[in-house]
Coordinates of C-alpha atoms and ligand atoms in Angstrom, one line a residue:
M6 CA -26.1 18.1 -49.1
K7 CA -29.8 19.6 -47.5
K8 CA -31.1 16.6 -49.9
M9 CA -28.3 13.6 -48.7
L10 CA -29.1 14.7 -45.1
E11 CA -33.0 14.6 -45.9
Y12 CA -32.8 11.3 -47.2
Q13 CA -30.1 9.9 -44.6
E14 CA -32.9 10.8 -41.9
L15 CA -35.4 8.8 -43.7
D16 CA -32.8 6.2 -43.6
I17 CA -32.4 6.4 -40.3
E18 CA -36.0 6.0 -39.6
L19 CA -36.5 2.9 -41.8
N20 CA -33.7 1.4 -40.3
K21 CA -35.1 2.2 -36.8
L22 CA -38.0 0.9 -38.2
K23 CA -36.9 -2.3 -39.2
K24 CA -35.4 -3.3 -35.9
S25 CA -38.3 -2.9 -33.9
S26 CA -40.4 -5.0 -35.6
L27 CA -37.1 -7.2 -35.4
D28 CA -35.4 -7.1 -32.4
S29 CA -38.8 -6.9 -29.8
S30 CA -38.4 -9.2 -26.7
D31 CA -41.6 -11.2 -28.3
R32 CA -38.7 -12.4 -31.5
E33 CA -35.7 -13.0 -28.3
S34 CA -38.7 -15.2 -26.4
L35 CA -39.7 -16.7 -30.2
A36 CA -35.4 -18.0 -30.5
K37 CA -35.7 -19.1 -26.9
L38 CA -38.5 -21.4 -27.4
K39 CA -37.2 -22.7 -30.6
A40 CA -34.1 -23.9 -29.0
Y41 CA -36.3 -25.7 -26.2
I42 CA -38.4 -27.4 -29.1
V43 CA -35.6 -28.8 -30.4
E44 CA -34.1 -29.3 -27.5
S45 CA -36.8 -31.6 -26.1
H46 CA -37.3 -33.4 -29.1
N47 CA -33.5 -34.5 -29.4
K48 CA -34.1 -35.5 -25.3
G49 CA -37.2 -37.4 -26.6
F50 CA -35.4 -38.8 -29.3
Q51 CA -32.7 -40.2 -26.1
L52 CA -35.5 -41.2 -24.3
E53 CA -36.6 -43.5 -26.8
T54 CA -33.4 -44.4 -27.8
D55 CA -32.7 -45.6 -23.4
A56 CA -35.8 -47.3 -23.6
E57 CA -35.1 -49.7 -26.5
E58 CA -31.8 -50.4 -24.7
L59 CA -33.6 -50.9 -21.5
L60 CA -36.3 -53.2 -23.2
N61 CA -33.2 -55.7 -24.8
D62 CA -31.7 -55.8 -21.1
Y63 CA -35.2 -56.4 -19.9
N64 CA -35.6 -59.4 -22.5
K65 CA -32.8 -60.6 -22.0
L66 CA -32.8 -61.1 -18.1
K67 CA -35.9 -62.3 -18.6
K68 CA -35.3 -65.2 -21.1
Q69 CA -32.2 -66.0 -18.6
Y70 CA -34.6 -66.3 -15.7
D71 CA -37.1 -68.4 -17.4
S72 CA -34.5 -70.5 -18.1
N73 CA -33.2 -70.8 -14.9
C74 CA -36.7 -71.1 -13.4
E75 CA -37.3 -74.3 -15.4
K76 CA -33.7 -75.9 -14.2
V77 CA -35.2 -75.6 -10.9
Q78 CA -38.5 -76.8 -11.8
E79 CA -36.6 -80.1 -13.1
L80 CA -34.4 -80.4 -9.9
T81 CA -37.2 -80.0 -7.9
S82 CA -39.3 -82.1 -9.6
T83 CA -36.7 -85.3 -9.4
D84 CA -37.6 -88.1 -7.5
L85 CA -34.7 -88.1 -4.5
N86 CA -35.4 -91.1 -4.0
T87 CA -33.4 -91.8 -7.4
I88 CA -30.2 -89.9 -6.3
T89 CA -27.3 -91.7 -4.5
L90 CA -26.5 -90.6 -1.3
D91 CA -23.2 -89.0 -2.4
K92 CA -24.9 -86.6 -5.1
V93 CA -27.6 -84.8 -2.7
D94 CA -25.2 -82.4 -1.4
S95 CA -24.3 -81.2 -4.8
F96 CA -27.9 -80.9 -6.3
L97 CA -28.8 -79.2 -2.8
S98 CA -26.2 -76.9 -3.7
Q99 CA -27.2 -76.6 -7.4
I100 CA -30.6 -76.0 -6.1
N101 CA -29.0 -73.4 -4.1
S102 CA -27.3 -71.8 -6.5
L103 CA -29.7 -71.3 -9.2
S104 CA -32.3 -69.6 -6.2
S105 CA -29.8 -67.1 -5.5
E106 CA -29.3 -66.2 -9.5
L107 CA -33.3 -66.2 -10.1
F108 CA -32.8 -64.0 -6.6
L109 CA -30.6 -62.1 -8.0
L110 CA -32.0 -61.6 -11.8
E111 CA -35.1 -61.0 -10.2
R112 CA -33.9 -57.9 -8.2
N113 CA -32.6 -56.7 -11.4
I114 CA -35.9 -57.0 -13.4
N115 CA -37.2 -55.0 -11.2
I116 CA -34.6 -52.1 -11.2
I117 CA -35.0 -52.8 -15.5
I118 CA -39.0 -52.4 -15.0
T119 CA -38.8 -48.7 -12.2
K120 CA -36.3 -47.4 -15.0
I121 CA -38.3 -48.3 -18.1
K122 CA -41.1 -46.6 -15.5
N123 CA -39.6 -43.5 -15.3
S124 CA -38.2 -43.5 -18.4
L125 CA -42.4 -43.6 -19.7
K126 CA -42.9 -41.1 -17.2
D127 CA -40.1 -38.6 -18.7
F128 CA -40.8 -39.1 -22.4
D129 CA -44.8 -38.4 -21.4
T130 CA -43.6 -34.9 -19.6
T131 CA -41.3 -34.3 -22.6
K132 CA -44.3 -34.3 -25.1
K133 CA -46.4 -32.7 -23.1
N134 CA -43.7 -29.7 -22.7
I135 CA -43.1 -29.8 -26.6
I136 CA -46.7 -29.4 -27.3
K137 CA -47.1 -26.8 -24.5
A138 CA -43.9 -24.7 -25.8
K139 CA -45.2 -25.4 -29.8
E140 CA -48.6 -23.6 -28.3
K141 CA -46.8 -21.2 -26.7
Y142 CA -44.6 -20.3 -30.0
N143 CA -47.1 -20.2 -33.0
A144 CA -48.7 -17.5 -30.7
C145 CA -45.9 -15.4 -30.6
K146 CA -45.0 -15.8 -33.8
D147 CA -48.3 -14.8 -34.6
K148 CA -47.6 -11.8 -32.9
C149 CA -44.4 -11.2 -34.5
E150 CA -45.6 -11.4 -38.1
K151 CA -48.5 -9.0 -36.5
A152 CA -45.5 -6.7 -35.9
V153 CA -44.0 -7.1 -38.9
E154 CA -47.1 -6.4 -40.6
A155 CA -48.1 -3.4 -38.8
V156 CA -44.7 -1.8 -39.7
A157 CA -44.7 -2.9 -43.6
P158 CA -46.9 0.4 -44.6
K159 CA -44.6 2.6 -42.9
I160 CA -41.7 0.8 -44.2
K161 CA -43.0 0.2 -48.0
A162 CA -43.6 4.4 -47.6
I163 CA -40.2 5.7 -46.9
E164 CA -38.4 3.5 -49.1
E165 CA -40.6 5.0 -52.0
K166 CA -40.1 8.2 -50.7
M167 CA -36.7 7.8 -50.3
K168 CA -36.4 6.1 -54.2
A169 CA -38.1 9.2 -55.1
M170 CA -35.5 11.5 -53.4
E171 CA -32.4 9.8 -55.1
K172 CA -32.2 11.5 -58.6
D173 CA -32.5 15.1 -56.9
V174 CA -29.2 13.7 -54.6
P175 CA -26.1 14.6 -56.2
Q176 CA -24.5 11.4 -57.6
D177 CA -21.5 11.0 -56.3
L178 CA -22.3 11.6 -52.6
L179 CA -25.2 8.9 -52.9
A180 CA -22.3 6.7 -54.1
K181 CA -20.5 7.2 -51.3
Y182 CA -22.8 7.0 -48.8
N183 CA -24.4 4.2 -50.3
T184 CA -20.7 2.7 -50.0
L185 CA -20.3 3.2 -47.1
K186 CA -23.3 1.9 -45.6
G187 CA -22.3 -1.0 -47.2
D188 CA -19.4 -1.4 -45.0
K189 CA -21.7 -0.6 -42.0
I190 CA -21.0 2.8 -41.4
F191 CA -24.3 4.2 -40.6
P192 CA -25.2 7.1 -40.5
V193 CA -22.6 8.3 -42.8
F194 CA -22.9 11.9 -42.4
V195 CA -22.2 13.4 -38.8
T196 CA -22.4 16.7 -38.2
F197 CA -19.0 19.0 -36.7
D198 CA -19.3 19.4 -33.3
N199 CA -16.7 22.0 -31.6
G200 CA -13.8 20.8 -32.8
H201 CA -15.0 16.7 -32.8
C202 CA -16.5 14.7 -34.7
S203 CA -19.9 14.0 -33.3
R204 CA -20.3 10.2 -34.0
C205 CA -16.7 9.1 -32.1
R206 CA -15.7 12.1 -30.8
V207 CA -12.3 12.0 -32.0
E208 CA -10.4 15.6 -31.6
I209 CA -10.0 16.9 -35.8
P210 CA -6.8 19.0 -36.1
T211 CA -6.5 22.6 -37.1
A212 CA -5.9 21.3 -41.0
K213 CA -8.7 19.8 -41.3
V214 CA -10.9 22.3 -39.7
N215 CA -9.6 24.0 -42.5
K216 CA -10.3 21.7 -44.9
L217 CA -13.6 21.1 -43.6
K218 CA -14.4 25.1 -43.9
A219 CA -13.5 25.3 -47.6
D220 CA -14.6 22.0 -48.8
G221 CA -17.6 21.5 -46.7
S222 CA -16.9 18.1 -45.5
I223 CA -14.3 16.0 -44.7
V224 CA -13.8 12.5 -43.7
C225 CA -13.0 11.6 -40.2
E226 CA -9.6 9.3 -39.9
Q227 CA -11.5 7.3 -36.8
C228 CA -14.8 6.3 -37.7
H229 CA -14.4 6.5 -41.1
R230 CA -17.7 8.7 -41.6
I231 CA -18.4 11.9 -43.3
I232 CA -17.9 14.9 -40.8
Y233 CA -19.9 17.9 -42.1
I234 CA -20.9 21.6 -40.4
K235 CA -24.1 22.3 -40.0
Ligands
ZN20 ZN1 -15.8 10.0 -35.8

């Protein structure tokens, strides 16, 4: 059991090292930056699609506007003497309605131009933000990689030590250990603490305590760890 516990101590240390290099705040910012970059890319695509639609709308309105202008020009260049008196009213009302249509079209075109300008500005800001976020992301990634590199030799040393210990540890205990660890029950071996499981604090019934004293270990019914007497 002593060897097994030494083995577990190393494993705990190994876990801490792996966690320290993977759970840092840098890693958290890395994930956040990545999400931000993906989000901004999507926003950029959306802005591009929107801009295309706006441009289509603009072209449609411009075509209509140009054609109306032509019509107005045609009408205004008509020699008034050729128009009979009874047609004058309809002639003038045609010019009037075309003019008000032109006025509306012009207004709508200006609205679209403003929208396109805003969209381009937005696109530009998004692009700049992506570049900045990418720079930050790379710096953060470097830092994280360095953190992993820094602990890598320590991790390797512990892993080698554990590997070497494996043949000295009772094989049945090691098999149990690996099964429980595989079920995410870790640490596997915990101490008996004044009538309780030291891990989950459940109280151990007297019969079980006697069994523990006789066999050296029992399985905790609540947290499924192996309880041993120190
Ligand atoms: Zn327990």
